[in-house]
Coordinates of C-alpha atoms and ligand atoms in Angstrom, one line a residue:
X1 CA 46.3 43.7 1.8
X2 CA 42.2 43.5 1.7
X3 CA 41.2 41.0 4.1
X4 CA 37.6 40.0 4.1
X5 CA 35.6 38.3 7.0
X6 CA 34.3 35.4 5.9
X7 CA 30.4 34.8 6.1
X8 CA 29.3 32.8 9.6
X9 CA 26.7 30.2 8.3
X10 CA 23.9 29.4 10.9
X11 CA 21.9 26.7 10.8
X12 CA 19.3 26.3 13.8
X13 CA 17.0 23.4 14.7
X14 CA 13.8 24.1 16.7
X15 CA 12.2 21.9 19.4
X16 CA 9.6 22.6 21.6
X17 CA 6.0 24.6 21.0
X18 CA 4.9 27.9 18.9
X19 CA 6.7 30.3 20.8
X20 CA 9.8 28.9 20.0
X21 CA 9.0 28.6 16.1
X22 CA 9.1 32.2 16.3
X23 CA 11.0 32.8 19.3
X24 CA 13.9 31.1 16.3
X25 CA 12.4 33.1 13.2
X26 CA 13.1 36.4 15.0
X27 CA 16.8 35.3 16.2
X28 CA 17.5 34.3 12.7
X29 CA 16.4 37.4 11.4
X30 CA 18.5 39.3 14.2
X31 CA 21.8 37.1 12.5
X32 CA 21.0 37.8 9.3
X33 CA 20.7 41.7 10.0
X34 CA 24.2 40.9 11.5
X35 CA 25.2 39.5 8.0
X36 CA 25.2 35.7 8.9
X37 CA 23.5 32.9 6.1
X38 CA 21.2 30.8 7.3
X39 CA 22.4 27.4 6.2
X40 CA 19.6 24.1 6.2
X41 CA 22.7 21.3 6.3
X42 CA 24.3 21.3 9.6
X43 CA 27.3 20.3 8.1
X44 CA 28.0 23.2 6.1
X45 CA 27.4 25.4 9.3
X46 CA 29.9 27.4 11.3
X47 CA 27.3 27.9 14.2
X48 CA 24.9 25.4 15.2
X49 CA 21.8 26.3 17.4
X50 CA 19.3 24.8 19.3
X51 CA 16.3 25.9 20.4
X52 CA 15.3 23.9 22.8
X53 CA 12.0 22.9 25.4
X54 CA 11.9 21.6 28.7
X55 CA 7.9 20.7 29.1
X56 CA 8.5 17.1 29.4
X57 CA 11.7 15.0 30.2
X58 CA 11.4 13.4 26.5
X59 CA 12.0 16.8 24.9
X60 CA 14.7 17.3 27.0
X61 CA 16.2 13.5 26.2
X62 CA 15.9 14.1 22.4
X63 CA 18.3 17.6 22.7
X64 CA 20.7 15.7 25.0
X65 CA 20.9 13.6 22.2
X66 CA 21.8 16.2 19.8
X67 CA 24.3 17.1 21.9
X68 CA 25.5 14.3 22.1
X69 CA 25.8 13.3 18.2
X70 CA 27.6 17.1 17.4
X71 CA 30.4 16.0 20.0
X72 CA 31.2 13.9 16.8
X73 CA 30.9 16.7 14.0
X74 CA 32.8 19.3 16.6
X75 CA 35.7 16.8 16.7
X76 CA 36.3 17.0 12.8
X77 CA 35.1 21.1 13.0
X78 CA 37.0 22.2 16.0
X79 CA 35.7 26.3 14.8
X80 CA 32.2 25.2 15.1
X81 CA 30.5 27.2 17.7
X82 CA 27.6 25.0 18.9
X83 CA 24.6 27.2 20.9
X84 CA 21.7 25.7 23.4
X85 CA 18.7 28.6 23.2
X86 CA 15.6 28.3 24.7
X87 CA 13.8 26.8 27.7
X88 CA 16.2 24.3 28.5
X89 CA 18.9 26.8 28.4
X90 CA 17.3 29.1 31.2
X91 CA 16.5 25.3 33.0
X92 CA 19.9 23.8 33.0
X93 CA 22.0 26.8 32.6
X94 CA 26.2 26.6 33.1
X95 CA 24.9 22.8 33.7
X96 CA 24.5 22.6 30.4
X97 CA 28.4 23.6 29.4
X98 CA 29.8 21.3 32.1
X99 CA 28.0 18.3 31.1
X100 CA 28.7 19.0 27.3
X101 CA 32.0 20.7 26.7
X102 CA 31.3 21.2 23.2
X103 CA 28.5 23.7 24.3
X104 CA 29.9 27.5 23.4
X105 CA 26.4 29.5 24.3
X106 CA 23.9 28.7 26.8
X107 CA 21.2 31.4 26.1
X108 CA 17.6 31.2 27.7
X109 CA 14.2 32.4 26.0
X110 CA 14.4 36.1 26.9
X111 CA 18.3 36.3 26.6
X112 CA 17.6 35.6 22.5
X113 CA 17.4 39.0 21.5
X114 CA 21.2 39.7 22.7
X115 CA 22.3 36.7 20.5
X116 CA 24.4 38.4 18.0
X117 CA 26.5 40.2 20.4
X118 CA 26.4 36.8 22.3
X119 CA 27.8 34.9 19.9
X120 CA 30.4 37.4 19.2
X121 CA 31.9 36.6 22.7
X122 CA 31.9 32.7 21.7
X123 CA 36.1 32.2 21.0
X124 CA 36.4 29.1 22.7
X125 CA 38.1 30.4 25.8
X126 CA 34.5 29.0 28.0
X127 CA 31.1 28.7 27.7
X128 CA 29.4 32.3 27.6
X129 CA 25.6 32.0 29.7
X130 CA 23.1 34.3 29.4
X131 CA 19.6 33.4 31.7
X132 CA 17.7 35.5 34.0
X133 CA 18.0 34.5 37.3
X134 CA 14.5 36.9 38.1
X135 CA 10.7 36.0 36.3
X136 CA 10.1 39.7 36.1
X137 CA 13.6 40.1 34.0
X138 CA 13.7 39.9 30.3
X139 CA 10.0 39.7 28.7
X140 CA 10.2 42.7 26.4
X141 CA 13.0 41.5 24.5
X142 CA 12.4 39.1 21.2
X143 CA 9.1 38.1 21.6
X144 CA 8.0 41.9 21.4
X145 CA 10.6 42.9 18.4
X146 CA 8.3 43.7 15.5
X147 CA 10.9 44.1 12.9
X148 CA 11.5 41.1 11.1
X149 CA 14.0 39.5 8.7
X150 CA 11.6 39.4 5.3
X151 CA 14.1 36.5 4.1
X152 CA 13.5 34.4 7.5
X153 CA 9.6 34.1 7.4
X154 CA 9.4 30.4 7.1
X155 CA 6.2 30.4 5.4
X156 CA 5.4 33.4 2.8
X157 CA 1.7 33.2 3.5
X158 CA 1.7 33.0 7.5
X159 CA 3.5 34.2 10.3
X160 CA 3.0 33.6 14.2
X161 CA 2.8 36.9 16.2
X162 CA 4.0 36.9 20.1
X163 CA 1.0 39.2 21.7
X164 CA 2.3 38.6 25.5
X165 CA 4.7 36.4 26.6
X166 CA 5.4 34.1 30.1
X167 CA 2.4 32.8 31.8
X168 CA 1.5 33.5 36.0
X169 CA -1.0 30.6 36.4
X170 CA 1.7 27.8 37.5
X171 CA 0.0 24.9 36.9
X172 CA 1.4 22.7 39.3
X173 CA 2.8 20.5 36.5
X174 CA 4.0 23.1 34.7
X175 CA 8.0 24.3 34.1
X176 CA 6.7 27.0 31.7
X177 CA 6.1 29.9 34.3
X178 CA 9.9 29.3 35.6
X179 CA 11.3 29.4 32.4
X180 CA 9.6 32.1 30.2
X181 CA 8.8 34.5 33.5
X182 CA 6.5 36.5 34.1
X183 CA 3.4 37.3 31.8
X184 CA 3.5 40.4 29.7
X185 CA 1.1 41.8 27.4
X186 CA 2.2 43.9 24.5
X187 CA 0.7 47.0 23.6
X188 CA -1.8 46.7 20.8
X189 CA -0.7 49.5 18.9
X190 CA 2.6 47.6 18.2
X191 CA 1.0 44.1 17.1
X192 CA -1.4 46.1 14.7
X193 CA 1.7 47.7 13.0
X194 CA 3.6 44.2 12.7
X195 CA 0.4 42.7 11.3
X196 CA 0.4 45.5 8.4
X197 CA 3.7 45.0 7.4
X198 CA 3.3 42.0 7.5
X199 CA 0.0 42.1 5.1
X200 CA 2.8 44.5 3.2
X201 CA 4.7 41.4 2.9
X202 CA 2.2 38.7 1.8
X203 CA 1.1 37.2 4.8
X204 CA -2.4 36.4 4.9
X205 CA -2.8 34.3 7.7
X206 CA -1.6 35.1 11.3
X207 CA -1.9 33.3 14.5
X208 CA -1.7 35.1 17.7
X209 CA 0.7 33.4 20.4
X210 CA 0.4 33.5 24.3
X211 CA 1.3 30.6 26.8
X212 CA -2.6 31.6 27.9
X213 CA -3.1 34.1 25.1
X214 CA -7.0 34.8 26.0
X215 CA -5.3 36.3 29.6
X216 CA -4.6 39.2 26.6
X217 CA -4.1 42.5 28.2
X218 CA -3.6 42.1 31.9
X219 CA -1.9 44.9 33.0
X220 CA -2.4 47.3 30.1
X221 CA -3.4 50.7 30.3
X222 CA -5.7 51.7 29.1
X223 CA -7.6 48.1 29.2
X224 CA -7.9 46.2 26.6
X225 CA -8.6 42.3 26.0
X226 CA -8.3 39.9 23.4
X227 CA -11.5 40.5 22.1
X228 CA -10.8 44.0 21.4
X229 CA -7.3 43.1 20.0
X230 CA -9.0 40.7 17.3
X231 CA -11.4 43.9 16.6
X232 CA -8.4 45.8 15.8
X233 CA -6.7 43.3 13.7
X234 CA -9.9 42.4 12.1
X235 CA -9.6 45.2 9.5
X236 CA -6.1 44.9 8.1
X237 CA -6.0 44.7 4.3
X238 CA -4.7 41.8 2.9
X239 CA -4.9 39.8 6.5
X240 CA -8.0 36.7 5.6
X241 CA -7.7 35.1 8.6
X242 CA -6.6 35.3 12.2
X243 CA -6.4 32.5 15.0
X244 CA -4.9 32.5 18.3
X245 CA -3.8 29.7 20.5
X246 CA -3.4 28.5 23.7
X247 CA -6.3 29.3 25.2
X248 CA -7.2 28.8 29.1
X249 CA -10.3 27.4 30.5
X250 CA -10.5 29.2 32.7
X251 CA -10.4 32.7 31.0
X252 CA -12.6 32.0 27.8
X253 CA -15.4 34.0 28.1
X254 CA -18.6 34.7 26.4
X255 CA -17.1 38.8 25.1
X256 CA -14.2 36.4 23.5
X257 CA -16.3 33.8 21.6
X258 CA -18.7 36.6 20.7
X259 CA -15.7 38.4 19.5
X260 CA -15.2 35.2 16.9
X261 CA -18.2 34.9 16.0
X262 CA -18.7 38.0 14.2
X263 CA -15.2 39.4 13.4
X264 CA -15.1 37.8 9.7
X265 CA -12.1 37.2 9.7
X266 CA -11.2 35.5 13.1
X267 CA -11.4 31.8 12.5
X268 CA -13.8 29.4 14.4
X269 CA -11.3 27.2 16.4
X270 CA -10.1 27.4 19.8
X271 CA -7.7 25.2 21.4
X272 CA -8.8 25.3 24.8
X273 CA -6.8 22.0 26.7
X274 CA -8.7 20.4 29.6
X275 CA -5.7 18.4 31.2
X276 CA -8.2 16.3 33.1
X277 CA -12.0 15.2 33.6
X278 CA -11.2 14.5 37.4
X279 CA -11.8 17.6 39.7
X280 CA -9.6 15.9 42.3
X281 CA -6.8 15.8 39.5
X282 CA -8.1 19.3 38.1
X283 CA -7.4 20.8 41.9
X284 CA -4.3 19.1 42.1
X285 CA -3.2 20.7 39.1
X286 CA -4.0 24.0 40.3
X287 CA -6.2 24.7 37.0
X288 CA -8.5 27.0 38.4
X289 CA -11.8 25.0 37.4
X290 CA -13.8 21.8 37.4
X291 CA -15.2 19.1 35.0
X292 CA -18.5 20.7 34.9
X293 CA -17.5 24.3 34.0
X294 CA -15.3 23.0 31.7
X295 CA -18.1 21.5 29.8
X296 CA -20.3 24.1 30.5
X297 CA -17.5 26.5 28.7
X298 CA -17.4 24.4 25.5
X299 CA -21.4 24.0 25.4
X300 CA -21.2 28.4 25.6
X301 CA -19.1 28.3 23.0
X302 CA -20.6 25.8 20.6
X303 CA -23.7 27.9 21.0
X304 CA -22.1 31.5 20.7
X305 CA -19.8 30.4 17.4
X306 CA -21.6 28.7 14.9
X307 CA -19.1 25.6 13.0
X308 CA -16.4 26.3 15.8
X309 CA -13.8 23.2 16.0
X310 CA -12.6 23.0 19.2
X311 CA -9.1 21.4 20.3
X312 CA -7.7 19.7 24.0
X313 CA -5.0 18.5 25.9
X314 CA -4.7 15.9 28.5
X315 CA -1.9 14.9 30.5
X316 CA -2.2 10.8 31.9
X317 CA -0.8 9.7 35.0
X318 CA -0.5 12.6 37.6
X319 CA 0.5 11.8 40.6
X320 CA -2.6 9.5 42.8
X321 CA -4.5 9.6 39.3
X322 CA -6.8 6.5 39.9
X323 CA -8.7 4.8 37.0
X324 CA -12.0 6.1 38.3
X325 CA -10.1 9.4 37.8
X326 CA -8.9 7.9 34.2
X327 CA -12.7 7.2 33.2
X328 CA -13.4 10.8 34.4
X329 CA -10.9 12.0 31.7
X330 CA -12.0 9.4 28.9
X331 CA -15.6 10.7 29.5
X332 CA -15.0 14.3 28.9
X333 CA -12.4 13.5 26.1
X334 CA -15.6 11.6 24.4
X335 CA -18.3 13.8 24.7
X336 CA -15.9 17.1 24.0
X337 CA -15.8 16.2 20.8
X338 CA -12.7 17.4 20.1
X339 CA -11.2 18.3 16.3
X340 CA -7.7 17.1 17.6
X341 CA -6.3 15.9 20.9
X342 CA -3.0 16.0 22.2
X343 CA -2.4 13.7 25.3
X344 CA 0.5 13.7 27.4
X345 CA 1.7 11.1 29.4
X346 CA 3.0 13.1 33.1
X347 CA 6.2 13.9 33.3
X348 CA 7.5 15.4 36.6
X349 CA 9.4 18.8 36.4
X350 CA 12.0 19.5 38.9
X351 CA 10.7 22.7 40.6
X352 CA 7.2 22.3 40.1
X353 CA 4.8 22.1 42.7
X354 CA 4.0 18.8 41.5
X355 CA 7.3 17.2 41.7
X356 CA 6.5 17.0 45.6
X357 CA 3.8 14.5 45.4
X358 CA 5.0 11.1 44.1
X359 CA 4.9 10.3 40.5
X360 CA 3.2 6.9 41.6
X361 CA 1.7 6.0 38.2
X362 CA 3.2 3.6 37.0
X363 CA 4.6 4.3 33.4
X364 CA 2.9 1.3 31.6
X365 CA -0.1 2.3 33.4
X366 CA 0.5 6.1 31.7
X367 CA 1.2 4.3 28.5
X368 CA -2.1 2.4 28.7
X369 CA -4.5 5.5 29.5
X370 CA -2.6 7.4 27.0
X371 CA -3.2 4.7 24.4
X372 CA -7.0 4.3 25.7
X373 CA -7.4 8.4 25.0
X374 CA -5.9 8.7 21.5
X375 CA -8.0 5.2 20.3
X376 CA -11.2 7.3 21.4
X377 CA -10.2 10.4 19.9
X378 CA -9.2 8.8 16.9
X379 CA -12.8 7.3 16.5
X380 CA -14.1 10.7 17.1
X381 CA -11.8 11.9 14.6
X382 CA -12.5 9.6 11.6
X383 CA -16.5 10.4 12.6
X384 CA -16.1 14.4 12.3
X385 CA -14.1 14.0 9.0
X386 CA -16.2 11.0 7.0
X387 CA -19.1 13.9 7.8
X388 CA -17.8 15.8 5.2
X389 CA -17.1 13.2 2.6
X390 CA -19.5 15.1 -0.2
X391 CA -19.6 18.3 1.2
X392 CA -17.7 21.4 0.1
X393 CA -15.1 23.2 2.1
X394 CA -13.2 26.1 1.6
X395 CA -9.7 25.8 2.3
X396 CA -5.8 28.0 2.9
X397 CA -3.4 26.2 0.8
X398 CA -0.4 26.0 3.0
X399 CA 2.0 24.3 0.2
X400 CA 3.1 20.4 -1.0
X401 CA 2.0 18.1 1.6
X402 CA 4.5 16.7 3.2
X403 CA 4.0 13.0 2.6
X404 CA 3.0 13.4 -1.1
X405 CA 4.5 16.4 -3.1
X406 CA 2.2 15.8 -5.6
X407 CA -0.4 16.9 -4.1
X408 CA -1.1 20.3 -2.2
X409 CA -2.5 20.6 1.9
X410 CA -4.6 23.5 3.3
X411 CA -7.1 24.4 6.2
X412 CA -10.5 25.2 6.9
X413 CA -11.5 27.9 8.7
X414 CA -11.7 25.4 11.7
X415 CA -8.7 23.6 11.2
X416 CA -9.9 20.8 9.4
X417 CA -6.8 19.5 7.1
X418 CA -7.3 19.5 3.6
X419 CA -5.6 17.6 0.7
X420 CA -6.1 17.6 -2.8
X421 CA -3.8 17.5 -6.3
X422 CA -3.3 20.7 -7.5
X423 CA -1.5 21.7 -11.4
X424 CA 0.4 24.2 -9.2
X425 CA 1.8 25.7 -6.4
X426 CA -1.7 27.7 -4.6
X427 CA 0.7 27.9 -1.3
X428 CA -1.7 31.1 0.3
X429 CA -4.2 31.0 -2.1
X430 CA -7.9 29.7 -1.2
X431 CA -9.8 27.3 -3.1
X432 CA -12.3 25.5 -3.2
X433 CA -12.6 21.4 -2.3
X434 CA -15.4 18.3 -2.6
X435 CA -14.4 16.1 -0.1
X436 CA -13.9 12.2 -1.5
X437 CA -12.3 10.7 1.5
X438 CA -11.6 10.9 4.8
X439 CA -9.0 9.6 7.2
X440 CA -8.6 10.3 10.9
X441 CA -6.1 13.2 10.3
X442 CA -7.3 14.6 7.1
X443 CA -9.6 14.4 4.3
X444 CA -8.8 14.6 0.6
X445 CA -10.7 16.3 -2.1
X446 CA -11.1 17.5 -5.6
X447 CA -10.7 21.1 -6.2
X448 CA -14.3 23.1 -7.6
X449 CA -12.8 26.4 -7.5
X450 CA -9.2 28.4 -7.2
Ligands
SAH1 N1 0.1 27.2 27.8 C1 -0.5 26.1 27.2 C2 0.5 25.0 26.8 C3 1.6 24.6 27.7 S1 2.6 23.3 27.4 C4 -1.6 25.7 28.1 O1 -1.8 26.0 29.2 O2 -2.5 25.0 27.6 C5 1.6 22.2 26.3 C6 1.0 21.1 26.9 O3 2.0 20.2 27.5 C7 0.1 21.3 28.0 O4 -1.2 21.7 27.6 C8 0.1 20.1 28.8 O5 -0.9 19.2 28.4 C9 1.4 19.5 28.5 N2 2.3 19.5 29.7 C10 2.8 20.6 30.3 N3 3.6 20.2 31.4 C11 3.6 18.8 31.4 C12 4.2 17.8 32.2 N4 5.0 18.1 33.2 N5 4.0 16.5 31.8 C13 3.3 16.2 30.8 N6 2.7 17.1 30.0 C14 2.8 18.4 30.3
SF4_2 FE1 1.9 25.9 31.8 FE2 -0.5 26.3 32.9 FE3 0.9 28.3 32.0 FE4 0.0 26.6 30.3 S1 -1.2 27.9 31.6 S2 2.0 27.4 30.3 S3 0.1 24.7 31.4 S4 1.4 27.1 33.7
F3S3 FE1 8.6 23.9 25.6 FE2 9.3 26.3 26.5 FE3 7.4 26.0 24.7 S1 9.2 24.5 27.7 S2 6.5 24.1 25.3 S3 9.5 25.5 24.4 S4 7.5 27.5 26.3

C-alpha cells in the first residue's frame, strides 16, 4: 500500500515593523522548500503562525487577542498546530504556552530559520520553545539567508533586504535591543548577490532594512559603510531604485547624504525619527543628541540632497514629559517639515531602562499631545501635497490601490503616494502623472506617459 503524506497548509499573519515582513517572507519560503502551501484563509490551514511585535503593549494586546479567538477554531481543528514567531516570542517565551494552551511553537526572531525542523517536533505532546537566552546568540540566521522562495515574494516588483540585524543603542524606551540582540552587519558581497538575483527575478525596487540601518558596517573587515554599500548596489541591472530605512539621528552623516545625492538610483527620502524636541526628554531617552543637532542634521541634508522628503517619529508622554517639553516636540515636528509622521503614544516595556521612572503621564494627556501632533502634521501634509496639484511626477506603480481597485497607486522617488486610473495592471512599471488633487495622504493624477 502507497501511502502519501498529505500537504501541511500554512497560513501566517504578520504584525509588527519591516523586519518582520521579511523576517515572515523568508520562513515561508524556508516551508515551502520543505513542501508546505501557503494558504491566505486561516481556516483552510493545518498550521497557523504568528509573527508577532512587542514595541508597544497595544501590539502585544492585539496578538493576545488572536490567541485568544484560535482557542475557538483549535477546538473544532484539534490537528491544528498554532505557532507564536517573532519578538513577542523571544519576550514572553514558555509564558506564552502556559497562558495559551493552544500554543504548539513559541519561536523568537533569530530562532526562525530552524522553523521547519521546529515544527516537525510540534505532535501535541507540549509546547516546543526556541529563544535565545544570549543578545550575541542567533543573528546570522534568517535575516542573513539570501536564498529565497521565488513563489513567496509578496510583491513581484519589490523586495526588503535585511543588511544587519539587532540594534546596540538601547534607547531607554526601547524592547528592540532585548529582543533582536545584538547588531550585526552582513558582508556586502552577500547583499550584492541577493540583489542580482533578485533583479534576475523582476524586482526593481529594494529597500535596505536595519533597526539603525545607517550604523551599516560596524564591525566589518575590511570597513565599509552604508554609503559604500549603496555604491555597490547602485550598478545592478534591472534594480531602478533603492531606499533604506530606519535611519538614526545620530549616525546620518554628510558621506551618507552625499552618497544619495549622486547615486542615481538611491532615492531621496530618509526616515530619520526624532522621538522628541525636549533635550531633557532626548537625554532621558538615551538618544545620543539634542534638539538643535537634530535640526542642524535635517538642514545638512536638505542642502546636500536636492527634493529629499524626509520622515519622523515621536513618542508622547515619557515619563516627567511636561507640556513645555510637549511644545518643544510640536515645535520641531512643525518646522521639520516632515513627508509623514508617525507618533507614538509611550508605552512602558518591562526591562527597559525606562520602565524604572514612573509612567506619570497620564494616558488622556498622551492621547491629547498625540492628537495635537498628528493635527499639525496633517496640515503640513495637505500643504506639501496641494504643492503639486499641476505639476508632473514620476511615479513606481506598486499595483490596485487598496481602497479603490479601479484605480492603480505608486511612489515618487521621495515617497510621495500616487494614484491615478490606469487601463491596466503597470504594478512595477513607471509612469508618468499630472497631479489634479491632493489629500493629506496622497494625491491623484492623470497619467501623461507609461
Ligand atoms: N529602529 C527604529 C525603529 C524602532 S521601533 C528607530 O530607532 O527609529 C519604531 C518606533 O516605535 C520608534 O521609532 C519609536 O517611535 C516607537 N517606539 C519604540 N518603543 C516605544 C515605546 N516603548 N513606546 C512607544 N513607542 C515606542
Ligand atoms: Fe529601539 Fe533605539 Fe534601536 Fe531604534 S535605535 S530599535 S528605537 S533601541
Ligand atoms: Fe516590533 Fe520586533 Fe519590529 S518589537 S517593531 S517586530 S523589531
Amino acid at each position: 500500500m502507497v501511502t502519501r503524506l498529505a500537504v501541511k497548509k500554512v497560513f501566517m499573519q504578520t504584525f509588527g515593523c519591516q523586519m518582520n515582513k521579511l523576517d515572515s517572507e523568508l520562513a515561508l519560503g524556508r516551508l515551502v522548500r520543505a513542501g508546505y502551501c501557503v494558504v491566505r484563509d486561516k481556516s483552510d490551514a493545518d498550521v497557523i503562525l504568528l509573527n508577532t511585535c512587542s514595541v508597544r503593549q497595544h501590539a502585544e494586546d492585539k496578538v493576545f487577542s488572536h490567541l485568544g479567538a484560535l482557542k475557538r477554531l483549535k477546538e473544532k481543528r484539534p490537528g491544528l498546530v498554532v505557532g507564536v514567531l517573532g519578538c513577542m516570542a523571544q519576550k514572553e517565551g514558555r509564558k506564552l504556552a502556559k497562558r495559551f494552551d493552544i500554543v504548539d511553537l513559541v519561536c523568537g526572531p533569530r530562532r526562525i530559520a530552524d522553523l521547519v525542523p521546529l515544527l516537525g517536533k510540534c505532535n501535541g505532546s507540549g509546547p516546543v520553545v526556541a529563544v535565545d537566552g544570549d543578545r550575541r546568540s542567533g543573528n546570522r540566521a534568517v535575516s542573513f539567508e539570501a536564498d529565497r522562495a521565488v513563489e513567496c515574494r509578496p510583491m513581484k516588483h519589490h523586495a526588503y533586504v535585511g543588511v544587519m540585524a539587532g540594534c546596540d543603542n538601547f534607547c531607554s524606551y526601547c524592547v528592540v535591543p532585548y529582543l533582536r540582540g545584538a547588531e550585526v552587519s552582513r558582508p556586502p558581497a552577500d547583499i550584492v548577490e541577493e540583489v542580482r538575483r533578485l533583479a534576475d527575478d523582476g524586482c526593481v525596487e529594494i529597500t535596505l532594512l536595519g533597526q539603525n540601518v545607517n550604523s551599516y558596517g560596524v564591525g566589518l573587515e575590511p570597513k565599509v559603510t552604508l554609503a559604500d554599500l549603496l555604491a555597490m548596489l547602485d550598478p545592478i541591472d534591472g534594480i531602478e531604485r533603492i531606499n533604506f530605512v530606519t535611519s538614526h539621528p545620530k549616525d546620518l552623516t554628510r558621506e551618507l547624504c552625499e552618497a544619495v545625492a549622486a547615486l542615481p538610483k538611491v532615492c531621496e527620502y530618509l526616515h530619520v525619527p526624532p522621538q522628541s524636541g525636549s533635550d531633557k526628554i532626548l537625554g532621558l531617552m538615551k538618544r545620543g543628541y539634542t534638539s538643535k543637532h537634530y535640526r542642524e542634521m535635517l538642514t545638512m541634508a536638505r542642502e546636500v540632497i536636492p527634493d529629499v522628503e524626509i520622515a519622523g517619529d515621536f513618542i508622547v508622554g515619557f515619563p516627567s514629559e511636561t507640556e513645555e517639553d510637549f511644545m518643544r516636540t510640536l515645535s520641531l515636528l512643525k518646522d521639520a517639515e516632515f513627508l509623514n509622521c508617525f507618533v507614538f503614544k509611550y508605552s512602558p516595556r518591562p526591562g527597559t531602562a525606562a520602565a524604572e521612572l514612573e509612567d506619570d503621564v497620564p494616558d488622556e494627556v498622551k492621547r491629547e499631545r498625540n492628537q495635537r501632533l498628528l493635527q499639525a502634521q496633517e496640515e503640513i501634509s495637505l500643504r506639501k501635497r496641494r504643492a503639486l496639484i499641476g505639476h508632473t511626477v514620476e511615479a513606481l506603480v506598486e499595483g490596485p490601490s487598496k481602497r479603490d481597485a479601479s484605480r492603480m497607486t505608486g511612489r515618487t522617488r521621495n515617497n510621495y503616494i500616487v494614484h491615478f486610473e490606469s487601463p491596466g495592471n503597470l504594478a512595477g512599471r513607471l509612469v508618468t502623472v499630472r497631479i489634479t488633487a491632493a489629500t493629506p495622504l496622497a494625491v491623484t493624477g492623470d497619467v501623461v506617459e507609461q
